[in-house]
Tab-separated table of C-alpha atoms in Angstrom:
chain	number	residue	atom	x	y	z
M	5	MET	CA	-0.069	0.146	-0.222
M	6	THR	CA	1.296	3.507	-0.579
M	7	GLU	CA	1.847	5.694	2.039
M	8	PRO	CA	-0.930	8.657	2.715
M	9	LEU	CA	-0.521	11.971	0.656
M	10	GLU	CA	1.047	14.720	1.827
M	11	GLU	CA	-0.570	16.980	3.614
M	12	LYS	CA	0.943	20.478	2.631
M	13	ASP	CA	-1.211	23.463	2.087
M	14	GLU	CA	0.799	26.307	1.264
M	15	HIS	CA	-1.497	28.078	-0.821
M	16	GLY	CA	-4.562	27.695	1.651
M	17	TYR	CA	-6.870	25.630	0.052
M	18	ASP	CA	-7.535	23.820	3.367
M	19	GLN	CA	-10.180	27.365	4.112
M	20	TRP	CA	-12.331	26.407	0.800
M	21	ARG	CA	-13.040	22.493	2.272
M	22	GLU	CA	-15.716	23.028	4.239
M	23	LYS	CA	-17.751	25.139	1.694
M	24	ILE	CA	-16.845	22.956	-1.018
M	25	GLU	CA	-17.623	19.571	1.025
M	26	PRO	CA	-20.611	18.657	-0.607
M	27	PHE	CA	-18.738	18.367	-4.477
M	28	LEU	CA	-16.276	16.489	-2.616
M	29	ILE	CA	-18.578	14.208	-0.993
M	30	SER	CA	-19.841	13.995	-4.890
M	31	LYS	CA	-16.586	13.302	-6.754
M	32	LEU	CA	-15.379	10.544	-3.804
M	33	GLU	CA	-18.875	8.680	-4.271
M	34	GLU	CA	-18.145	8.575	-7.964
M	35	PHE	CA	-14.655	7.130	-7.128
M	36	HIS	CA	-15.952	5.152	-5.281
M	37	LEU	CA	-18.838	3.909	-7.961
M	38	LEU	CA	-15.741	2.975	-10.548
M	39	GLY	CA	-13.750	1.025	-7.958
M	40	LEU	CA	-11.927	2.920	-5.503
M	41	GLU	CA	-13.971	1.821	-2.618
M	42	ARG	CA	-11.280	2.415	-0.204
M	43	LEU	CA	-10.382	5.924	-0.659
M	44	THR	CA	-11.646	8.466	1.855
M	45	ALA	CA	-12.427	11.935	1.824
M	46	ASP	CA	-8.959	12.886	3.200
M	47	GLU	CA	-7.332	11.299	0.653
M	48	LEU	CA	-9.126	12.784	-2.224
M	49	TRP	CA	-9.205	16.161	-0.606
M	50	ALA	CA	-5.305	15.731	-0.023
M	51	PHE	CA	-4.766	14.957	-3.622
M	52	ALA	CA	-6.861	18.065	-5.123
M	53	LYS	CA	-4.924	20.153	-3.366
M	54	GLU	CA	-1.739	18.426	-4.614
M	55	ILE	CA	-3.450	18.901	-7.981
M	56	MET	CA	-4.002	22.751	-7.418
M	57	GLN	CA	-1.232	23.479	-6.206
M	58	LYS	CA	0.530	21.999	-9.233
M	59	ASN	CA	-1.763	23.959	-11.523
M	60	LYS	CA	-1.840	27.188	-9.450
M	61	VAL	CA	-5.669	27.081	-9.325
M	62	GLU	CA	-6.905	30.252	-7.980
M	63	MET	CA	-8.331	30.951	-4.567
M	64	LYS	CA	-11.628	31.645	-5.861
M	65	CYS	CA	-14.774	28.777	-5.115
M	66	HIS	CA	-15.767	28.442	-8.156
M	67	ARG	CA	-12.136	27.665	-10.204
M	68	ILE	CA	-11.509	25.070	-6.585
M	69	VAL	CA	-14.714	23.446	-7.367
M	70	GLY	CA	-14.015	22.918	-11.089
M	71	GLN	CA	-10.728	21.682	-10.160
M	72	LEU	CA	-12.473	19.091	-7.870
M	73	MET	CA	-14.627	17.731	-10.541
M	74	ARG	CA	-12.520	17.106	-13.252
M	75	LEU	CA	-10.370	14.681	-11.355
M	76	SER	CA	-10.606	11.274	-12.474
M	77	VAL	CA	-10.208	7.659	-11.781
M	78	ASN	CA	-7.555	7.692	-13.987
M	79	ASP	CA	-5.723	10.446	-12.333
M	80	TYR	CA	-5.624	8.996	-9.169
M	81	MET	CA	-4.471	5.573	-10.324
M	82	ASN	CA	-1.613	7.418	-12.328
M	83	LYS	CA	-0.316	9.520	-9.228
M	84	LEU	CA	-0.470	5.489	-7.337
M	85	ARG	CA	1.139	3.900	-10.238
M	86	VAL	CA	4.294	6.699	-10.156
M	87	GLU	CA	4.354	5.893	-6.625
M	88	MET	CA	4.997	2.700	-6.697
M	89	PHE	CA	7.827	2.836	-9.406
M	90	LYS	CA	9.418	5.569	-6.758
M	91	ASP	CA	9.199	3.242	-3.344
M	92	MET	CA	10.302	0.500	-6.263
M	93	ASP	CA	13.563	-0.409	-6.814
M	94	ILE	CA	13.914	-0.486	-10.161
M	95	PHE	CA	17.635	-1.198	-10.311
M	96	LYS	CA	18.651	-5.330	-9.019
M	97	ASP	CA	22.210	-6.033	-8.954
M	98	GLY	CA	23.501	-2.931	-11.329
M	99	GLU	CA	20.783	-4.313	-13.927
M	100	PRO	CA	17.184	-2.709	-14.697
M	101	LEU	CA	14.334	-4.939	-13.887
M	102	PHE	CA	12.824	-3.958	-16.961
């Protein structure tokens, strides 16, 4: 299992979480329906914040909601896949595994 996503909030997105909670729950339910039943609201929010920080999303409610609602299961799975490869020792005895 991967480590939890970092809980950084350098840009202050956490101040919006309570206001946009219905959208977060809606997106979480969508992810659950698509097979990510174990994903929690906190994990989804941490992922959303990471994407918003990367994309430099403005601190406006409609921009934050828009970015949240654009997230896909594929986005999240790609993030997990990258983390898995970062954690994996792809060199064994000095030779790449693949």
